[in-house]
Amino acid sequence: MPAAFPSSVPTIPTAPLTARIRDALRAIVGEKGLIEDEHGMQPYVTDWRGLLVGGAGAVVRPGSTEEVSKVVRLCHQHGVAIVPQGGNTGLMGGATPWPAHTGILLSLGRMNRVFDVDPVGYAMTVEAGCVLQTLQETASQHDRFLPLSLGAQGSCMIGGNLSTNAGGVQVLRYGNARNLVLGLEVVLPNGDVWDGLRALKKDNTGYDLKHLFMGAEGTLGIITKAVLKLWPAPKDICTAWLAVRDPSAALEILSEAHAASEDNVGSCELMSRSAIDMILRHIPGVQDPLRADTPWYLLLEWSSARARRDGTEGMSEKMEQFLADQLEAGRVLDAAIGQSVGQSRNMWRIREGAAAASRAEGPGLSYDVSVAISKIPDFIDKGLKAVLDILPSIRPYPLGHIGDGNLHFSFMGPVGMDQQTLNQYTAAITRAVNDLVTSMGGSISAEHGIGIDKLDELSHYRSKTELDIMRTIKRALDPQNIMNPGKVLRV
Amino acid sequence: MPAAFPSSVPTIPTAPLTARIRDALRAIVGEKGLIEDEHGMQPYVTDWRGLLVGGAGAVVRPGSTEEVSKVVRLCHQHGVAIVPQGGNTGLMGGATPWPAHTGILLSLGRMNRVFDVDPVGYAMTVEAGCVLQTLQETASQHDRFLPLSLGAQGSCMIGGNLSTNAGGVQVLRYGNARNLVLGLEVVLPNGDVWDGLRALKKDNTGYDLKHLFMGAEGTLGIITKAVLKLWPAPKDICTAWLAVRDPSAALEILSEAHAASEDNVGSCELMSRSAIDMILRHIPGVQDPLRADTPWYLLLEWSSARARRDGTEGMSEKMEQFLADQLEAGRVLDAAIGQSVGQSRNMWRIREGAAAASRAEGPGLSYDVSVAISKIPDFIDKGLKAVLDILPSIRPYPLGHIGDGNLHFSFMGPVGMDQQTLNQYTAAITRAVNDLVTSMGGSISAEHGIGIDKLDELSHYRSKTELDIMRTIKRALDPQNIMNPGKVLRV
């Protein structure tokens, strides 16, 4: 992984915070909303991986949309650049300022109100600084389900999730973060507030602006509120762990699972034996659900909003029948169905333990890529070969959201190799992986975004036409380039 | 309904087609791709309702993306305006030129190839001029389902469906047209081709451009190809016809239907008794499924991709149990379940007969509006009162996609009143309906778009901030305003 800022710094506006601007900021957000000392600012300007440490003239923490609007208007008047930030859990440095940044870091963390939960209309109106897990719990208290679910949910904030169009383990069924949104409120680079906070499933009145701001990583404006869609709470969940013949079989299993589950496939996560072994080495208390000696596994979860009734078929009966058919067809070699919440939880702990285990294991590399679902087996074959050609002793442990065509194509460094030595191979491996992804019509950043880390890769791999459209939009909406400058695009 | 062009004509570029440009067009698309005589052009410049007749220097029918690109580049060089058109079935005049238009009408109808169907990856790559019903059938031949379904499906084309973000009767479960798309290819106003034809479920690499072109009604570029998502083909469908207590009960029924059907609600269409009676009067061979004397009905359809197996619960058993519970709760007064394909088809013929029946009935008015789902009952009460206050003898027949918060809020003129007399009330009624919709946070065009018909209403009801963002984007991407000028926005 790139462990530092790209060497070529993009043009970013450098208007500093004068004493007058600081006074004006204080007048808007009050003392409690302004952090100016280095120590206080440090957690905000450091990305959570600890890899990037940026600069800032001040951290500003507004308490309302009105305050955000006033702060942005002030910055706009003085050409002061703004880095918006939610829970600061991004993986690409999108919420971390460049070291040369002398403007403000605008944290949404104080704006954490839930305004409305509408269980009949399956919608919820919230402020950008709400922590994702809190929103999941709020929905649950109303017997509803907010499907967005990812590792950082205890600290990431919904505004950041939407700005990065977060993915996670429920995308297969419910879509990316952008699919969970009915309406948005956004503060524009000139301080104007766009009130698109409509709770409408259908609205064909001009350009769809909300989809433009989602995934823009704060470069076109600051998301301050959202109307989120809700779903019925799952009541009957069946989690299974399958040893599968190979990734092709995994795809065929998924393809047939849609119908067999009556369109109730919730998650379908591919794991390699090497990933599982690494996780078992490092995550205490986790059990291997199947002692099989085969390289590929699938965590398959089906869930229904209908509670089981006696005498009717529940999810686990459907799953049992399905797995019997798949064993018969030779796609599944062995399988275990979670017979208790504890057993199902254990399967999920394996899947979710990958990030922590890889940190404990030592130096490594990981690529968050996607291809068309049906190309996954071919990508795995060719990708492993390309990387092993460069560094034969590297230890692959691929895993990922196979139902989304999204692999975390991951590698532990060779046994005994230190980070510095591994770094010598990183550029070549990254290029090989991304060249392959691109040649297969895939994406070099399936869910983690661009931020700072992939700025140069985006400009290398996307067509001039595509980059031109993006730049044209950025320049039109933020002509001063004050909104999260030097992220996503070099303008 | 507005029966003519708005009196105030927007600024549209007027560069005429010179003989040299005509020769250049002919060199690109050949004789068969160029229509220059008035008679030949007439079907293209007339909107399908027959209400609007526009002008054009020529109709150009390219056979490939490359030809579209060359034609647009030529027009861009000479400031010639372009009106893109698919099946010409839009309801708002979006594909009809203004009378003063002297540029070209670009028809996508010759571009109707299906390039790829990927059943395992649940995706299909198609050209813009494919007729929707042909694509539905193609998907079906691969045991897959393309859910977009609407009245004009026998002649509308997928490029137009995506450009207008079409709705229809499957939105509740599958989303609007934009939700069915993985990737797009678009010819930009300068003739450049944006290749965003990626078959990816996840791709967080910069701004989401596809959502910008979808719903833009051809004002930002011409969609030439798309990768569409497919779903498992439905195998077990249950259609029911319910007499319900009132619209509030309909919402509660829907809210509980999600769980009871295991998230398999396909459609939920509200019908008024007066709508049903009108349809029974005019559509031959249609039977009333329930002889109830109550004002509100619901067409509820559940469908599953799992074929029924003996001894297991199918959709109709689940529906029966559910309707028994709802009768018990007093929300459903009486109900009929379709016991055969013919009975189910009859229910759908009633729902789909509304448009034809209203034309046969005589003069009328209809508004395609949406509000948050939970506000539908309140909207119906207040909306009926507001309209009846203006014209007490008007005959309401509301119906619509209640699960989407989308009503076709429709009225037959008073018995014996001619169109001209009704027209005298139209402006006041339209204003009353749209004011109410707006005051409730709703949309004045839920699925039909803006086109020409609602140009002035959009600019009246949307905030200056929102219109400014749209205009900024339009001017940035199409600075000459040659791409479908005078639609959606006055630039």
mmCIF file of C-alpha atoms in Angstrom, chain A residues 17-307:
data_model
loop_
_atom_site.group_PDB
_atom_site.id
_atom_site.type_symbol
_atom_site.label_atom_id
_atom_site.label_comp_id
_atom_site.label_asym_id
_atom_site.label_seq_id
_atom_site.Cartn_x
_atom_site.Cartn_y
_atom_site.Cartn_z
ATOM 1 C CA LEU A 17 -6.379 31.756 8.059
ATOM 2 C CA THR A 18 -5.880 35.341 9.104
ATOM 3 C CA ALA A 19 -6.748 36.522 12.609
ATOM 4 C CA ARG A 20 -9.847 38.185 11.172
ATOM 5 C CA ILE A 21 -11.041 34.980 9.556
ATOM 6 C CA ARG A 22 -10.411 33.087 12.790
ATOM 7 C CA ASP A 23 -12.522 35.621 14.671
ATOM 8 C CA ALA A 24 -15.266 35.294 12.118
ATOM 9 C CA LEU A 25 -15.158 31.474 12.396
ATOM 10 C CA ARG A 26 -15.358 31.738 16.186
ATOM 11 C CA ALA A 27 -18.346 34.031 15.869
ATOM 12 C CA ILE A 28 -20.132 31.394 13.795
ATOM 13 C CA VAL A 29 -19.342 28.164 15.670
ATOM 14 C CA GLY A 30 -18.367 29.438 19.133
ATOM 15 C CA GLU A 31 -15.358 28.416 21.204
ATOM 16 C CA LYS A 32 -16.451 24.792 21.462
ATOM 17 C CA GLY A 33 -16.632 24.539 17.684
ATOM 18 C CA LEU A 34 -13.088 25.696 16.977
ATOM 19 C CA ILE A 35 -9.849 23.788 17.590
ATOM 20 C CA GLU A 36 -6.663 25.670 16.862
ATOM 21 C CA ASP A 37 -3.927 23.967 18.880
ATOM 22 C CA GLU A 38 -1.710 21.333 17.280
ATOM 23 C CA HIS A 39 -2.462 18.723 19.906
ATOM 24 C CA GLY A 40 -6.217 19.130 19.559
ATOM 25 C CA MET A 41 -6.043 19.063 15.778
ATOM 26 C CA GLN A 42 -3.852 15.986 15.554
ATOM 27 C CA PRO A 43 -6.572 13.278 15.526
ATOM 28 C CA TYR A 44 -8.331 15.148 12.714
ATOM 29 C CA VAL A 45 -5.361 15.717 10.437
ATOM 30 C CA THR A 46 -4.013 12.173 10.849
ATOM 31 C CA ASP A 47 -5.666 9.443 8.813
ATOM 32 C CA TRP A 48 -6.792 6.445 10.860
ATOM 33 C CA ARG A 49 -4.159 4.163 9.374
ATOM 34 C CA GLY A 50 -1.565 6.569 10.731
ATOM 35 C CA LEU A 51 0.030 6.729 7.280
ATOM 36 C CA LEU A 52 -0.802 10.305 6.344
ATOM 37 C CA VAL A 53 -0.467 13.419 8.493
ATOM 38 C CA GLY A 54 -1.794 16.573 6.882
ATOM 39 C CA GLY A 55 -1.908 20.257 7.781
ATOM 40 C CA ALA A 56 -4.732 22.610 8.787
ATOM 41 C CA GLY A 57 -5.100 26.164 10.038
ATOM 42 C CA ALA A 58 -7.962 25.120 12.301
ATOM 43 C CA VAL A 59 -10.504 22.371 12.861
ATOM 44 C CA VAL A 60 -14.039 23.778 12.685
ATOM 45 C CA ARG A 61 -16.928 21.816 14.174
ATOM 46 C CA PRO A 62 -20.259 23.403 13.247
ATOM 47 C CA GLY A 63 -23.420 22.413 15.083
ATOM 48 C CA SER A 64 -25.952 22.886 12.301
ATOM 49 C CA THR A 65 -26.393 23.223 8.558
ATOM 50 C CA GLU A 66 -26.760 26.947 9.026
ATOM 51 C CA GLU A 67 -23.343 27.094 10.673
ATOM 52 C CA VAL A 68 -21.805 24.941 7.928
ATOM 53 C CA SER A 69 -23.265 27.301 5.359
ATOM 54 C CA LYS A 70 -21.866 30.379 7.102
ATOM 55 C CA VAL A 71 -18.434 28.796 7.519
ATOM 56 C CA VAL A 72 -18.286 27.762 3.857
ATOM 57 C CA ARG A 73 -19.510 31.169 2.695
ATOM 58 C CA LEU A 74 -16.765 32.830 4.739
ATOM 59 C CA CYS A 75 -14.126 30.491 3.292
ATOM 60 C CA HIS A 76 -15.486 31.083 -0.208
ATOM 61 C CA GLN A 77 -15.182 34.839 0.233
ATOM 62 C CA HIS A 78 -11.557 34.526 1.297
ATOM 63 C CA GLY A 79 -10.428 31.650 -0.892
ATOM 64 C CA VAL A 80 -9.817 29.427 2.125
ATOM 65 C CA ALA A 81 -9.779 25.714 1.336
ATOM 66 C CA ILE A 82 -11.971 23.248 3.242
ATOM 67 C CA VAL A 83 -11.447 19.549 3.979
ATOM 68 C CA PRO A 84 -14.746 17.994 5.139
ATOM 69 C CA GLN A 85 -14.534 15.036 7.507
ATOM 70 C CA GLY A 86 -16.931 12.598 9.104
ATOM 71 C CA GLY A 87 -15.678 9.749 11.296
ATOM 72 C CA ASN A 88 -12.211 9.838 9.697
ATOM 73 C CA THR A 89 -12.234 6.122 8.899
ATOM 74 C CA GLY A 90 -11.616 6.290 5.142
ATOM 75 C CA LEU A 91 -8.935 4.065 3.661
ATOM 76 C CA MET A 92 -7.723 6.349 0.849
ATOM 77 C CA GLY A 93 -6.903 9.573 2.689
ATOM 78 C CA GLY A 94 -9.932 11.380 1.249
ATOM 79 C CA ALA A 95 -10.653 13.118 4.568
ATOM 80 C CA THR A 96 -7.026 13.931 5.368
ATOM 81 C CA PRO A 97 -5.619 17.318 4.292
ATOM 82 C CA TRP A 98 -2.466 17.608 2.235
ATOM 83 C CA PRO A 99 0.510 18.773 4.352
ATOM 84 C CA ALA A 100 0.460 22.141 2.559
ATOM 85 C CA HIS A 101 -3.182 22.745 3.506
ATOM 86 C CA THR A 102 -3.523 25.986 5.472
ATOM 87 C CA GLY A 103 -7.303 26.215 5.353
ATOM 88 C CA ILE A 104 -9.800 24.521 7.654
ATOM 89 C CA LEU A 105 -10.763 20.965 8.391
ATOM 90 C CA LEU A 106 -14.544 20.921 8.782
ATOM 91 C CA SER A 107 -15.703 18.099 11.042
ATOM 92 C CA LEU A 108 -19.383 17.101 10.930
ATOM 93 C CA GLY A 109 -19.171 15.172 14.206
ATOM 94 C CA ARG A 110 -21.343 17.528 16.256
ATOM 95 C CA MET A 111 -24.214 17.253 13.794
ATOM 96 C CA ASN A 112 -25.639 13.955 14.935
ATOM 97 C CA ARG A 113 -29.383 14.391 15.225
ATOM 98 C CA VAL A 114 -32.007 11.968 13.946
ATOM 99 C CA PHE A 115 -34.932 14.146 12.862
ATOM 100 C CA ASP A 116 -37.520 11.617 11.861
ATOM 101 C CA VAL A 117 -38.080 7.886 11.607
ATOM 102 C CA ASP A 118 -41.027 6.873 9.404
ATOM 103 C CA PRO A 119 -41.592 3.119 9.799
ATOM 104 C CA VAL A 120 -44.639 3.041 7.483
ATOM 105 C CA GLY A 121 -42.811 5.011 4.786
ATOM 106 C CA TYR A 122 -39.573 3.061 5.450
ATOM 107 C CA ALA A 123 -37.463 6.218 5.707
ATOM 108 C CA MET A 124 -35.327 8.085 8.222
ATOM 109 C CA THR A 125 -34.027 11.673 8.120
ATOM 110 C CA VAL A 126 -30.631 12.188 9.749
ATOM 111 C CA GLU A 127 -27.729 14.590 10.095
ATOM 112 C CA ALA A 128 -24.378 13.854 8.465
ATOM 113 C CA GLY A 129 -22.476 13.356 11.715
ATOM 114 C CA CYS A 130 -24.574 10.416 12.950
ATOM 115 C CA VAL A 131 -22.465 7.341 13.611
ATOM 116 C CA LEU A 132 -23.551 4.498 11.331
ATOM 117 C CA GLN A 133 -24.049 1.993 14.139
ATOM 118 C CA THR A 134 -26.270 4.423 16.031
ATOM 119 C CA LEU A 135 -28.463 4.698 12.945
ATOM 120 C CA GLN A 136 -28.593 0.913 12.564
ATOM 121 C CA GLU A 137 -29.751 0.711 16.187
ATOM 122 C CA THR A 138 -32.296 3.491 15.734
ATOM 123 C CA ALA A 139 -33.804 1.706 12.755
ATOM 124 C CA SER A 140 -33.853 -1.538 14.698
ATOM 125 C CA GLN A 141 -35.789 0.089 17.562
ATOM 126 C CA HIS A 142 -38.539 0.791 15.008
ATOM 127 C CA ASP A 143 -38.461 -2.802 13.695
ATOM 128 C CA ARG A 144 -36.716 -1.581 10.560
ATOM 129 C CA PHE A 145 -33.348 -2.316 8.979
ATOM 130 C CA LEU A 146 -30.669 0.049 7.695
ATOM 131 C CA PRO A 147 -28.573 -2.336 5.590
ATOM 132 C CA LEU A 148 -25.326 -0.370 5.320
ATOM 133 C CA SER A 149 -22.826 -2.459 7.275
ATOM 134 C CA LEU A 150 -19.043 -2.296 7.329
ATOM 135 C CA GLY A 151 -16.062 -2.772 9.607
ATOM 136 C CA ALA A 152 -15.847 0.845 10.768
ATOM 137 C CA GLN A 153 -19.536 1.147 11.653
ATOM 138 C CA GLY A 154 -18.856 1.976 15.292
ATOM 139 C CA SER A 155 -17.084 5.193 14.356
ATOM 140 C CA CYS A 156 -17.740 6.090 10.713
ATOM 141 C CA MET A 157 -20.414 8.715 10.073
ATOM 142 C CA ILE A 158 -23.215 8.584 7.561
ATOM 143 C CA GLY A 159 -22.120 11.773 5.780
ATOM 144 C CA GLY A 160 -18.759 10.208 5.044
ATOM 145 C CA ASN A 161 -20.394 6.913 4.065
ATOM 146 C CA LEU A 162 -22.494 8.739 1.484
ATOM 147 C CA SER A 163 -19.674 10.980 0.284
ATOM 148 C CA THR A 164 -17.594 7.882 -0.433
ATOM 149 C CA ASN A 165 -20.539 5.730 -1.552
ATOM 150 C CA ALA A 166 -19.502 3.090 0.978
ATOM 151 C CA GLY A 167 -19.932 -0.598 0.216
ATOM 152 C CA GLY A 168 -19.775 -3.338 2.839
ATOM 153 C CA VAL A 169 -21.268 -6.787 3.269
ATOM 154 C CA GLN A 170 -24.902 -6.099 2.315
ATOM 155 C CA VAL A 171 -24.356 -4.598 -1.140
ATOM 156 C CA LEU A 172 -25.351 -7.772 -2.960
ATOM 157 C CA ARG A 173 -28.919 -7.415 -1.768
ATOM 158 C CA TYR A 174 -29.391 -3.729 -0.997
ATOM 159 C CA GLY A 175 -26.849 -1.919 -3.174
ATOM 160 C CA ASN A 176 -24.093 0.553 -2.325
ATOM 161 C CA ALA A 177 -24.638 3.490 0.035
ATOM 162 C CA ARG A 178 -26.016 5.604 -2.828
ATOM 163 C CA ASN A 179 -28.864 3.132 -3.256
ATOM 164 C CA LEU A 180 -29.988 3.680 0.320
ATOM 165 C CA VAL A 181 -30.689 7.389 -0.139
ATOM 166 C CA LEU A 182 -33.916 9.168 -1.032
ATOM 167 C CA GLY A 183 -32.776 12.743 -0.539
ATOM 168 C CA LEU A 184 -29.854 14.935 0.500
ATOM 169 C CA GLU A 185 -29.095 18.360 1.845
ATOM 170 C CA VAL A 186 -25.747 19.700 0.658
ATOM 171 C CA VAL A 187 -23.793 22.881 1.387
ATOM 172 C CA LEU A 188 -22.259 23.991 -1.912
ATOM 173 C CA PRO A 189 -18.759 25.454 -2.369
ATOM 174 C CA ASN A 190 -20.215 28.990 -2.294
ATOM 175 C CA GLY A 191 -22.086 28.379 0.965
ATOM 176 C CA ASP A 192 -25.535 28.013 -0.602
ATOM 177 C CA VAL A 193 -27.631 25.186 0.816
ATOM 178 C CA TRP A 194 -29.196 22.791 -1.668
ATOM 179 C CA ASP A 195 -32.324 21.398 -0.074
ATOM 180 C CA GLY A 196 -32.818 18.106 -1.836
ATOM 181 C CA LEU A 197 -34.073 16.480 1.360
ATOM 182 C CA ARG A 198 -37.036 14.853 -0.325
ATOM 183 C CA ALA A 199 -38.352 11.533 0.888
ATOM 184 C CA LEU A 200 -39.410 10.509 -2.606
ATOM 185 C CA LYS A 201 -38.973 7.174 -4.326
ATOM 186 C CA LYS A 202 -39.765 8.790 -7.656
ATOM 187 C CA ASP A 203 -38.845 12.291 -8.736
ATOM 188 C CA ASN A 204 -38.046 12.992 -12.380
ATOM 189 C CA THR A 205 -37.605 16.731 -12.235
ATOM 190 C CA GLY A 206 -34.310 17.542 -13.877
ATOM 191 C CA TYR A 207 -30.800 16.271 -13.225
ATOM 192 C CA ASP A 208 -30.302 13.845 -10.363
ATOM 193 C CA LEU A 209 -28.042 15.961 -8.192
ATOM 194 C CA LYS A 210 -27.893 13.635 -5.211
ATOM 195 C CA HIS A 211 -26.000 10.994 -7.180
ATOM 196 C CA LEU A 212 -23.460 13.626 -8.165
ATOM 197 C CA PHE A 213 -22.626 14.530 -4.572
ATOM 198 C CA MET A 214 -22.551 10.911 -3.419
ATOM 199 C CA GLY A 215 -19.191 9.387 -4.218
ATOM 200 C CA ALA A 216 -17.625 12.808 -4.868
ATOM 201 C CA GLU A 217 -15.635 12.521 -1.613
ATOM 202 C CA GLY A 218 -16.509 16.033 -0.536
ATOM 203 C CA THR A 219 -14.990 17.705 -3.588
ATOM 204 C CA LEU A 220 -18.285 19.204 -4.836
ATOM 205 C CA GLY A 221 -19.961 20.123 -1.563
ATOM 206 C CA ILE A 222 -20.624 18.961 1.982
ATOM 207 C CA ILE A 223 -23.472 16.539 2.648
ATOM 208 C CA THR A 224 -25.212 17.804 5.807
ATOM 209 C CA LYS A 225 -28.422 15.749 5.966
ATOM 210 C CA ALA A 226 -29.919 12.707 4.274
ATOM 211 C CA VAL A 227 -33.181 10.839 3.987
ATOM 212 C CA LEU A 228 -32.265 7.167 4.164
ATOM 213 C CA LYS A 229 -34.360 4.255 2.957
ATOM 214 C CA LEU A 230 -35.176 1.557 5.478
ATOM 215 C CA TRP A 231 -36.135 -2.096 4.981
ATOM 216 C CA PRO A 232 -38.087 -4.612 7.037
ATOM 217 C CA ALA A 233 -35.993 -6.030 9.868
ATOM 218 C CA PRO A 234 -34.679 -9.542 9.096
ATOM 219 C CA LYS A 235 -36.406 -12.117 11.284
ATOM 220 C CA ASP A 236 -35.229 -15.449 9.907
ATOM 221 C CA ILE A 237 -31.531 -15.661 9.069
ATOM 222 C CA CYS A 238 -29.539 -18.670 7.968
ATOM 223 C CA THR A 239 -25.760 -18.527 7.684
ATOM 224 C CA ALA A 240 -23.786 -21.307 6.045
ATOM 225 C CA TRP A 241 -20.122 -22.079 5.473
ATOM 226 C CA LEU A 242 -19.337 -23.966 2.292
ATOM 227 C CA ALA A 243 -16.197 -25.629 1.023
ATOM 228 C CA VAL A 244 -16.523 -25.110 -2.718
ATOM 229 C CA ARG A 245 -14.894 -26.681 -5.753
ATOM 230 C CA ASP A 246 -13.425 -23.409 -7.073
ATOM 231 C CA PRO A 247 -14.418 -19.764 -7.717
ATOM 232 C CA SER A 248 -16.424 -20.764 -10.814
ATOM 233 C CA ALA A 249 -18.486 -23.091 -8.663
ATOM 234 C CA ALA A 250 -18.976 -20.243 -6.181
ATOM 235 C CA LEU A 251 -20.498 -18.115 -8.948
ATOM 236 C CA GLU A 252 -22.783 -20.906 -10.095
ATOM 237 C CA ILE A 253 -23.879 -21.467 -6.488
ATOM 238 C CA LEU A 254 -24.696 -17.785 -6.125
ATOM 239 C CA SER A 255 -26.507 -17.702 -9.452
ATOM 240 C CA GLU A 256 -28.787 -20.540 -8.323
ATOM 241 C CA ALA A 257 -29.103 -19.242 -4.756
ATOM 242 C CA HIS A 258 -31.213 -16.272 -5.865
ATOM 243 C CA ALA A 259 -34.101 -18.455 -6.910
ATOM 244 C CA ALA A 260 -33.629 -21.129 -4.235
ATOM 245 C CA SER A 261 -33.799 -18.540 -1.454
ATOM 246 C CA GLU A 262 -36.708 -16.715 -3.116
ATOM 247 C CA ASP A 263 -34.459 -13.704 -3.713
ATOM 248 C CA ASN A 264 -33.313 -13.638 -0.126
ATOM 249 C CA VAL A 265 -29.541 -13.905 -0.559
ATOM 250 C CA GLY A 266 -28.103 -11.382 1.884
ATOM 251 C CA SER A 267 -24.358 -11.997 1.635
ATOM 252 C CA CYS A 268 -22.029 -14.174 -0.385
ATOM 253 C CA GLU A 269 -18.405 -13.848 0.631
ATOM 254 C CA LEU A 270 -15.591 -15.807 -0.952
ATOM 255 C CA MET A 271 -12.655 -16.772 1.307
ATOM 256 C CA SER A 272 -9.432 -18.539 0.460
ATOM 257 C CA ARG A 273 -8.013 -21.237 2.749
ATOM 258 C CA SER A 274 -4.936 -19.047 3.248
ATOM 259 C CA ALA A 275 -7.092 -16.121 4.403
ATOM 260 C CA ILE A 276 -8.932 -18.363 6.864
ATOM 261 C CA ASP A 277 -5.695 -19.828 8.222
ATOM 262 C CA MET A 278 -4.232 -16.358 8.707
ATOM 263 C CA ILE A 279 -7.344 -15.254 10.578
ATOM 264 C CA LEU A 280 -7.345 -18.373 12.772
ATOM 265 C CA ARG A 281 -3.715 -17.624 13.669
ATOM 266 C CA HIS A 282 -4.431 -14.114 14.882
ATOM 267 C CA ILE A 283 -8.058 -13.713 15.987
ATOM 268 C CA PRO A 284 -8.601 -15.313 19.384
ATOM 269 C CA GLY A 285 -11.628 -17.507 19.994
ATOM 270 C CA VAL A 286 -12.541 -18.060 16.369
ATOM 271 C CA GLN A 287 -13.272 -21.654 15.298
ATOM 272 C CA ASP A 288 -12.852 -23.136 11.834
ATOM 273 C CA PRO A 289 -16.418 -24.132 10.850
ATOM 274 C CA LEU A 290 -15.212 -26.893 8.504
ATOM 275 C CA ARG A 291 -12.022 -28.881 8.680
ATOM 276 C CA ALA A 292 -11.790 -29.274 4.940
ATOM 277 C CA ASP A 293 -8.583 -29.355 2.972
ATOM 278 C CA THR A 294 -9.644 -27.385 -0.060
ATOM 279 C CA PRO A 295 -8.608 -23.882 -1.183
ATOM 280 C CA TRP A 296 -11.970 -22.075 -1.494
ATOM 281 C CA TYR A 297 -14.873 -21.330 0.851
ATOM 282 C CA LEU A 298 -18.073 -19.376 0.747
ATOM 283 C CA LEU A 299 -19.947 -17.649 3.538
ATOM 284 C CA LEU A 300 -23.529 -17.663 2.318
ATOM 285 C CA GLU A 301 -26.263 -15.912 4.277
ATOM 286 C CA TRP A 302 -29.973 -15.868 3.479
ATOM 287 C CA SER A 303 -32.372 -13.713 5.417
ATOM 288 C CA SER A 304 -36.069 -13.064 5.346
ATOM 289 C CA ALA A 305 -38.217 -10.431 6.982
ATOM 290 C CA ARG A 306 -40.814 -13.083 7.800
ATOM 291 C CA ALA A 307 -40.422 -14.744 11.171
#
